[in-house]
Amino acid sequence: MPPPSSNTPLPPTNKMMLFGYILDFEEILALQRDHRYNMSNTAAQSAAKRAAISADLEKQFQVLKSIFVENIACEKCGQSPLVTGSKHEGFGNAATERIWSELVEFVTELKNYPLDITQCHLDYIKKTFEKAEKAYRRDDVAANC
């Protein structure tokens, strides 16, 4: 078998494979454990830990949102939903909009209960991002661009 040449194209892939929706539970878990088991924490320190958990979740959500926006850019014009001023600013399909709204609502609610966040919650967020991306691709926004 001859060695592969530099002219051999890479196998086809989609952007989601390149930029997967990955959330890291380690920081959240470490803060939760410290909150629960460090008996020397003051009330202010405990409150700061809860706020840090919520902030970490929000930061991760914003990173995934930026990946989502990049992944679903229109193939014709390059613009994406969720970007102010984009011609695709909103979702064209009510079902896709509902998936996105439910995801945002879920994350917002989760931030209110930082000590209850589990890996399962993060897995649900990941799967919902993937579901929203698949739904948006099915909507074929580029066909009407």
Short mmCIF file of N, CA and C in Angstrom, two decimals:
data_model
loop_
_atom_site.label_atom_id
_atom_site.label_comp_id
_atom_site.label_asym_id
_atom_site.label_seq_id
_atom_site.Cartn_x
_atom_site.Cartn_y
_atom_site.Cartn_z
N MET A 1 0.85 -1.17 0.00
CA MET A 1 0.00 0.00 0.00
C MET A 1 0.90 1.24 0.00
N PRO A 2 0.66 2.17 -0.91
CA PRO A 2 1.51 3.36 -0.97
C PRO A 2 1.20 4.30 0.20
N PRO A 3 2.18 5.07 0.63
CA PRO A 3 1.94 6.01 1.72
C PRO A 3 0.95 7.09 1.27
N PRO A 4 0.17 7.62 2.18
CA PRO A 4 -0.77 8.66 1.79
C PRO A 4 -0.03 9.91 1.33
N SER A 5 -0.57 10.51 0.30
CA SER A 5 0.07 11.72 -0.21
C SER A 5 -0.52 12.94 0.50
N SER A 6 0.16 14.05 0.39
CA SER A 6 -0.34 15.27 1.01
C SER A 6 -1.54 15.81 0.24
N ASN A 7 -1.81 15.25 -0.94
CA ASN A 7 -2.96 15.68 -1.74
C ASN A 7 -4.22 14.92 -1.39
N THR A 8 -4.12 13.92 -0.52
CA THR A 8 -5.28 13.13 -0.14
C THR A 8 -6.19 13.98 0.73
N PRO A 9 -7.44 14.17 0.30
CA PRO A 9 -8.34 14.99 1.12
C PRO A 9 -8.73 14.30 2.41
N LEU A 10 -9.01 15.09 3.40
CA LEU A 10 -9.51 14.54 4.66
C LEU A 10 -10.92 14.04 4.46
N PRO A 11 -11.33 13.07 5.24
CA PRO A 11 -12.71 12.59 5.11
C PRO A 11 -13.69 13.71 5.46
N PRO A 12 -14.88 13.68 4.86
CA PRO A 12 -15.84 14.73 5.16
C PRO A 12 -16.24 14.70 6.64
N THR A 13 -16.49 15.86 7.17
CA THR A 13 -16.86 15.97 8.58
C THR A 13 -17.81 17.15 8.71
N ASN A 14 -18.45 17.25 9.84
CA ASN A 14 -19.25 18.44 10.09
C ASN A 14 -18.60 19.22 11.21
N LYS A 15 -19.01 20.47 11.37
CA LYS A 15 -18.39 21.33 12.37
C LYS A 15 -18.61 20.80 13.78
N MET A 16 -19.76 20.15 14.02
CA MET A 16 -20.04 19.66 15.36
C MET A 16 -18.99 18.64 15.79
N MET A 17 -18.48 17.88 14.84
CA MET A 17 -17.44 16.91 15.18
C MET A 17 -16.15 17.64 15.57
N LEU A 18 -15.90 18.79 14.95
CA LEU A 18 -14.69 19.53 15.26
C LEU A 18 -14.81 20.32 16.55
N PHE A 19 -15.98 20.86 16.79
CA PHE A 19 -16.22 21.69 17.97
C PHE A 19 -17.36 21.09 18.77
N GLY A 20 -17.07 20.05 19.52
CA GLY A 20 -18.10 19.38 20.29
C GLY A 20 -18.53 20.19 21.50
N TYR A 21 -19.68 19.87 22.00
CA TYR A 21 -20.23 20.55 23.16
C TYR A 21 -19.77 19.80 24.42
N ILE A 22 -18.70 20.30 25.03
CA ILE A 22 -18.11 19.64 26.18
C ILE A 22 -18.23 20.55 27.40
N LEU A 23 -18.73 19.99 28.48
CA LEU A 23 -18.82 20.72 29.74
C LEU A 23 -17.94 20.01 30.76
N ASP A 24 -17.34 20.78 31.65
CA ASP A 24 -16.44 20.24 32.64
C ASP A 24 -17.08 20.36 34.02
N PHE A 25 -17.29 19.22 34.66
CA PHE A 25 -17.94 19.18 35.98
C PHE A 25 -16.94 19.32 37.12
N GLU A 26 -15.64 19.16 36.86
CA GLU A 26 -14.64 19.11 37.92
C GLU A 26 -14.63 20.35 38.80
N GLU A 27 -14.63 21.54 38.21
CA GLU A 27 -14.60 22.77 39.00
C GLU A 27 -15.86 22.90 39.85
N ILE A 28 -17.00 22.60 39.24
CA ILE A 28 -18.26 22.67 39.98
C ILE A 28 -18.24 21.69 41.15
N LEU A 29 -17.81 20.47 40.90
CA LEU A 29 -17.76 19.44 41.94
C LEU A 29 -16.81 19.85 43.06
N ALA A 30 -15.65 20.40 42.72
CA ALA A 30 -14.70 20.82 43.75
C ALA A 30 -15.30 21.91 44.64
N LEU A 31 -15.99 22.87 44.02
CA LEU A 31 -16.62 23.94 44.81
C LEU A 31 -17.76 23.39 45.67
N GLN A 32 -18.54 22.46 45.11
CA GLN A 32 -19.63 21.85 45.89
C GLN A 32 -19.07 21.10 47.10
N ARG A 33 -18.03 20.33 46.88
CA ARG A 33 -17.43 19.57 47.99
C ARG A 33 -16.88 20.49 49.06
N ASP A 34 -16.19 21.54 48.64
CA ASP A 34 -15.64 22.49 49.61
C ASP A 34 -16.77 23.15 50.39
N HIS A 35 -17.85 23.49 49.71
CA HIS A 35 -18.99 24.11 50.37
C HIS A 35 -19.59 23.16 51.41
N ARG A 36 -19.71 21.90 51.03
CA ARG A 36 -20.37 20.92 51.91
C ARG A 36 -19.49 20.45 53.07
N TYR A 37 -18.21 20.27 52.82
CA TYR A 37 -17.38 19.57 53.79
C TYR A 37 -16.35 20.43 54.50
N ASN A 38 -16.15 21.66 54.07
CA ASN A 38 -15.20 22.53 54.75
C ASN A 38 -15.96 23.28 55.84
N MET A 39 -15.86 22.78 57.04
CA MET A 39 -16.63 23.34 58.16
C MET A 39 -16.13 24.71 58.61
N SER A 40 -14.96 25.11 58.14
CA SER A 40 -14.43 26.42 58.54
C SER A 40 -14.91 27.56 57.62
N ASN A 41 -15.71 27.21 56.59
CA ASN A 41 -16.25 28.26 55.71
C ASN A 41 -17.19 29.17 56.50
N THR A 42 -17.03 30.46 56.30
CA THR A 42 -17.98 31.41 56.88
C THR A 42 -19.19 31.47 55.97
N ALA A 43 -20.23 32.13 56.40
CA ALA A 43 -21.42 32.29 55.57
C ALA A 43 -21.07 33.02 54.27
N ALA A 44 -20.21 34.01 54.37
CA ALA A 44 -19.80 34.77 53.18
C ALA A 44 -19.01 33.87 52.22
N GLN A 45 -18.14 33.03 52.76
CA GLN A 45 -17.37 32.12 51.91
C GLN A 45 -18.27 31.10 51.23
N SER A 46 -19.25 30.61 51.96
CA SER A 46 -20.20 29.65 51.38
C SER A 46 -21.00 30.31 50.27
N ALA A 47 -21.45 31.53 50.51
CA ALA A 47 -22.19 32.26 49.48
C ALA A 47 -21.31 32.51 48.25
N ALA A 48 -20.04 32.82 48.48
CA ALA A 48 -19.12 33.04 47.37
C ALA A 48 -18.91 31.77 46.56
N LYS A 49 -18.89 30.63 47.23
CA LYS A 49 -18.73 29.35 46.53
C LYS A 49 -19.96 29.05 45.66
N ARG A 50 -21.14 29.30 46.22
CA ARG A 50 -22.37 29.10 45.43
C ARG A 50 -22.38 30.02 44.21
N ALA A 51 -21.97 31.26 44.41
CA ALA A 51 -21.91 32.21 43.30
C ALA A 51 -20.88 31.77 42.26
N ALA A 52 -19.76 31.22 42.72
CA ALA A 52 -18.72 30.75 41.80
C ALA A 52 -19.20 29.57 40.96
N ILE A 53 -20.00 28.71 41.57
CA ILE A 53 -20.57 27.57 40.82
C ILE A 53 -21.49 28.09 39.73
N SER A 54 -22.37 29.01 40.09
CA SER A 54 -23.29 29.58 39.10
C SER A 54 -22.51 30.30 38.00
N ALA A 55 -21.47 31.03 38.37
CA ALA A 55 -20.66 31.75 37.38
C ALA A 55 -19.93 30.78 36.45
N ASP A 56 -19.44 29.67 37.00
CA ASP A 56 -18.76 28.67 36.17
C ASP A 56 -19.74 28.05 35.17
N LEU A 57 -20.94 27.75 35.63
CA LEU A 57 -21.95 27.19 34.73
C LEU A 57 -22.28 28.20 33.63
N GLU A 58 -22.45 29.46 33.99
CA GLU A 58 -22.76 30.50 33.00
C GLU A 58 -21.62 30.65 31.99
N LYS A 59 -20.39 30.63 32.48
CA LYS A 59 -19.22 30.76 31.59
C LYS A 59 -19.20 29.60 30.59
N GLN A 60 -19.42 28.39 31.09
CA GLN A 60 -19.42 27.23 30.19
C GLN A 60 -20.57 27.31 29.18
N PHE A 61 -21.72 27.78 29.64
CA PHE A 61 -22.87 27.93 28.74
C PHE A 61 -22.54 28.93 27.63
N GLN A 62 -21.90 30.04 27.98
CA GLN A 62 -21.57 31.05 26.98
C GLN A 62 -20.56 30.52 25.96
N VAL A 63 -19.61 29.71 26.42
CA VAL A 63 -18.64 29.10 25.50
C VAL A 63 -19.38 28.17 24.53
N LEU A 64 -20.27 27.35 25.06
CA LEU A 64 -21.03 26.43 24.20
C LEU A 64 -21.93 27.20 23.25
N LYS A 65 -22.49 28.29 23.72
CA LYS A 65 -23.35 29.12 22.86
C LYS A 65 -22.53 29.67 21.69
N SER A 66 -21.30 30.11 21.95
CA SER A 66 -20.47 30.64 20.86
C SER A 66 -20.10 29.53 19.87
N ILE A 67 -19.87 28.31 20.37
CA ILE A 67 -19.62 27.17 19.48
C ILE A 67 -20.87 26.88 18.66
N PHE A 68 -22.02 26.90 19.31
CA PHE A 68 -23.30 26.67 18.63
C PHE A 68 -23.50 27.68 17.51
N VAL A 69 -23.28 28.96 17.82
CA VAL A 69 -23.46 30.02 16.83
C VAL A 69 -22.51 29.80 15.65
N GLU A 70 -21.28 29.42 15.94
CA GLU A 70 -20.31 29.16 14.87
C GLU A 70 -20.73 27.94 14.04
N ASN A 71 -21.18 26.90 14.71
CA ASN A 71 -21.54 25.66 14.01
C ASN A 71 -22.73 25.82 13.08
N ILE A 72 -23.64 26.71 13.42
CA ILE A 72 -24.86 26.80 12.61
C ILE A 72 -24.88 28.03 11.71
N ALA A 73 -23.73 28.61 11.46
CA ALA A 73 -23.67 29.74 10.53
C ALA A 73 -24.23 29.32 9.17
N CYS A 74 -24.97 30.22 8.56
CA CYS A 74 -25.57 29.96 7.25
C CYS A 74 -24.48 29.63 6.24
N GLU A 75 -24.72 28.61 5.45
CA GLU A 75 -23.74 28.18 4.46
C GLU A 75 -23.61 29.17 3.31
N LYS A 76 -24.62 30.01 3.12
CA LYS A 76 -24.58 30.97 2.01
C LYS A 76 -24.01 32.32 2.44
N CYS A 77 -24.50 32.87 3.55
CA CYS A 77 -24.09 34.22 3.94
C CYS A 77 -23.15 34.25 5.14
N GLY A 78 -23.04 33.13 5.87
CA GLY A 78 -22.14 33.06 7.02
C GLY A 78 -22.70 33.66 8.29
N GLN A 79 -23.93 34.17 8.26
CA GLN A 79 -24.53 34.76 9.45
C GLN A 79 -25.23 33.68 10.28
N SER A 80 -25.39 33.97 11.56
CA SER A 80 -25.94 32.99 12.49
C SER A 80 -27.10 33.56 13.28
N PRO A 81 -27.96 32.68 13.79
CA PRO A 81 -28.98 33.16 14.72
C PRO A 81 -28.31 33.53 16.04
N LEU A 82 -29.03 34.19 16.89
CA LEU A 82 -28.56 34.61 18.21
C LEU A 82 -27.47 35.68 18.13
N VAL A 83 -27.28 36.27 16.94
CA VAL A 83 -26.32 37.34 16.76
C VAL A 83 -27.11 38.59 16.37
N THR A 84 -27.01 39.62 17.19
CA THR A 84 -27.73 40.85 16.92
C THR A 84 -27.35 41.42 15.56
N GLY A 85 -28.35 41.76 14.78
CA GLY A 85 -28.12 42.32 13.46
C GLY A 85 -28.01 41.30 12.35
N SER A 86 -27.94 40.03 12.68
CA SER A 86 -27.86 38.98 11.67
C SER A 86 -29.20 38.84 10.97
N LYS A 87 -29.17 38.56 9.68
CA LYS A 87 -30.44 38.33 8.97
C LYS A 87 -31.11 37.05 9.45
N HIS A 88 -30.36 36.21 10.14
CA HIS A 88 -30.91 34.98 10.72
C HIS A 88 -30.98 35.10 12.25
N GLU A 89 -31.17 36.32 12.75
CA GLU A 89 -31.10 36.60 14.18
C GLU A 89 -31.98 35.67 15.02
N GLY A 90 -33.18 35.42 14.58
CA GLY A 90 -34.08 34.52 15.30
C GLY A 90 -34.14 33.17 14.61
N PHE A 91 -34.75 32.24 15.26
CA PHE A 91 -34.95 30.92 14.65
C PHE A 91 -36.20 30.99 13.79
N GLY A 92 -36.15 30.43 12.61
CA GLY A 92 -37.29 30.47 11.71
C GLY A 92 -38.37 29.45 12.04
N ASN A 93 -38.03 28.45 12.81
CA ASN A 93 -38.95 27.37 13.11
C ASN A 93 -39.31 27.42 14.60
N ALA A 94 -40.59 27.37 14.90
CA ALA A 94 -41.04 27.46 16.30
C ALA A 94 -40.52 26.30 17.14
N ALA A 95 -40.40 25.12 16.55
CA ALA A 95 -39.91 23.95 17.30
C ALA A 95 -38.44 24.15 17.70
N THR A 96 -37.64 24.68 16.80
CA THR A 96 -36.24 24.94 17.10
C THR A 96 -36.13 26.04 18.15
N GLU A 97 -36.94 27.07 18.02
CA GLU A 97 -36.98 28.16 19.01
C GLU A 97 -37.34 27.61 20.38
N ARG A 98 -38.26 26.67 20.43
CA ARG A 98 -38.70 26.07 21.70
C ARG A 98 -37.55 25.29 22.35
N ILE A 99 -36.80 24.54 21.55
CA ILE A 99 -35.65 23.79 22.09
C ILE A 99 -34.66 24.77 22.71
N TRP A 100 -34.36 25.86 21.99
CA TRP A 100 -33.41 26.84 22.50
C TRP A 100 -33.94 27.51 23.77
N SER A 101 -35.20 27.91 23.76
CA SER A 101 -35.79 28.58 24.93
C SER A 101 -35.78 27.67 26.15
N GLU A 102 -36.10 26.41 25.95
CA GLU A 102 -36.09 25.45 27.06
C GLU A 102 -34.67 25.26 27.61
N LEU A 103 -33.68 25.27 26.73
CA LEU A 103 -32.29 25.14 27.18
C LEU A 103 -31.88 26.34 28.02
N VAL A 104 -32.19 27.53 27.55
CA VAL A 104 -31.84 28.75 28.29
C VAL A 104 -32.56 28.76 29.64
N GLU A 105 -33.82 28.39 29.63
CA GLU A 105 -34.60 28.34 30.87
C GLU A 105 -34.02 27.32 31.85
N PHE A 106 -33.61 26.17 31.34
CA PHE A 106 -33.03 25.12 32.18
C PHE A 106 -31.74 25.61 32.84
N VAL A 107 -30.86 26.23 32.07
CA VAL A 107 -29.59 26.71 32.61
C VAL A 107 -29.84 27.83 33.63
N THR A 108 -30.76 28.72 33.33
CA THR A 108 -31.10 29.80 34.25
C THR A 108 -31.61 29.23 35.57
N GLU A 109 -32.47 28.25 35.51
CA GLU A 109 -33.02 27.62 36.72
C GLU A 109 -31.92 26.88 37.47
N LEU A 110 -31.06 26.20 36.76
CA LEU A 110 -29.98 25.44 37.37
C LEU A 110 -29.04 26.35 38.16
N LYS A 111 -28.79 27.53 37.65
CA LYS A 111 -27.90 28.48 38.35
C LYS A 111 -28.47 28.91 39.69
N ASN A 112 -29.79 28.79 39.86
CA ASN A 112 -30.42 29.13 41.14
C ASN A 112 -30.20 28.06 42.21
N TYR A 113 -29.77 26.87 41.80
CA TYR A 113 -29.55 25.76 42.73
C TYR A 113 -28.16 25.17 42.50
N PRO A 114 -27.11 25.95 42.76
CA PRO A 114 -25.75 25.51 42.40
C PRO A 114 -25.28 24.26 43.13
N LEU A 115 -25.78 24.01 44.32
CA LEU A 115 -25.33 22.83 45.06
C LEU A 115 -25.98 21.54 44.57
N ASP A 116 -27.01 21.67 43.75
CA ASP A 116 -27.72 20.50 43.25
C ASP A 116 -27.27 20.08 41.84
N ILE A 117 -26.38 20.84 41.22
CA ILE A 117 -25.93 20.52 39.86
C ILE A 117 -25.14 19.21 39.88
N THR A 118 -25.46 18.34 38.92
CA THR A 118 -24.75 17.07 38.79
C THR A 118 -24.22 16.92 37.36
N GLN A 119 -23.43 15.90 37.16
CA GLN A 119 -22.94 15.60 35.82
C GLN A 119 -24.11 15.33 34.87
N CYS A 120 -25.17 14.76 35.39
CA CYS A 120 -26.35 14.48 34.56
C CYS A 120 -26.94 15.77 33.99
N HIS A 121 -26.93 16.82 34.78
CA HIS A 121 -27.43 18.11 34.28
C HIS A 121 -26.56 18.61 33.12
N LEU A 122 -25.25 18.49 33.28
CA LEU A 122 -24.35 18.94 32.22
C LEU A 122 -24.50 18.07 30.97
N ASP A 123 -24.72 16.79 31.15
CA ASP A 123 -24.96 15.91 30.02
C ASP A 123 -26.24 16.31 29.28
N TYR A 124 -27.26 16.69 30.04
CA TYR A 124 -28.52 17.15 29.44
C TYR A 124 -28.28 18.43 28.64
N ILE A 125 -27.50 19.35 29.17
CA ILE A 125 -27.20 20.59 28.45
C ILE A 125 -26.48 20.27 27.14
N LYS A 126 -25.49 19.40 27.20
CA LYS A 126 -24.75 18.99 26.00
C LYS A 126 -25.70 18.39 24.95
N LYS A 127 -26.54 17.47 25.39
CA LYS A 127 -27.46 16.82 24.45
C LYS A 127 -28.47 17.81 23.87
N THR A 128 -28.86 18.80 24.66
CA THR A 128 -29.82 19.78 24.17
C THR A 128 -29.16 20.71 23.15
N PHE A 129 -27.91 21.08 23.36
CA PHE A 129 -27.19 21.85 22.34
C PHE A 129 -27.13 21.06 21.04
N GLU A 130 -26.80 19.79 21.14
CA GLU A 130 -26.73 18.94 19.95
C GLU A 130 -28.10 18.84 19.27
N LYS A 131 -29.14 18.69 20.07
CA LYS A 131 -30.50 18.61 19.55
C LYS A 131 -30.89 19.92 18.85
N ALA A 132 -30.53 21.05 19.44
CA ALA A 132 -30.84 22.35 18.83
C ALA A 132 -30.09 22.51 17.51
N GLU A 133 -28.85 22.09 17.48
CA GLU A 133 -28.08 22.19 16.24
C GLU A 133 -28.67 21.31 15.14
N LYS A 134 -29.03 20.10 15.49
CA LYS A 134 -29.64 19.20 14.49
C LYS A 134 -30.97 19.77 13.99
N ALA A 135 -31.76 20.32 14.89
CA ALA A 135 -33.04 20.91 14.50
C ALA A 135 -32.82 22.10 13.57
N TYR A 136 -31.85 22.93 13.88
CA TYR A 136 -31.58 24.10 13.04
C TYR A 136 -31.10 23.66 11.66
N ARG A 137 -30.28 22.63 11.61
CA ARG A 137 -29.82 22.13 10.30
C ARG A 137 -30.99 21.57 9.49
N ARG A 138 -31.92 20.91 10.16
CA ARG A 138 -33.10 20.39 9.48
C ARG A 138 -33.96 21.52 8.92
N ASP A 139 -33.94 22.67 9.59
CA ASP A 139 -34.71 23.82 9.12
C ASP A 139 -34.18 24.36 7.79
N ASP A 140 -32.95 24.02 7.44
CA ASP A 140 -32.31 24.40 6.19
C ASP A 140 -32.50 25.89 5.88
N VAL A 141 -32.01 26.71 6.76
CA VAL A 141 -32.14 28.16 6.65
C VAL A 141 -31.47 28.67 5.39
N ALA A 142 -30.37 28.06 4.98
CA ALA A 142 -29.64 28.51 3.80
C ALA A 142 -30.47 28.41 2.52
N ALA A 143 -31.45 27.53 2.49
CA ALA A 143 -32.28 27.37 1.30
C ALA A 143 -33.06 28.64 0.98
N ASN A 144 -33.39 29.42 2.00
CA ASN A 144 -34.16 30.66 1.80
C ASN A 144 -33.30 31.91 1.95
N CYS A 145 -32.02 31.77 1.94
CA CYS A 145 -31.11 32.91 2.15
C CYS A 145 -30.85 33.63 0.84
#
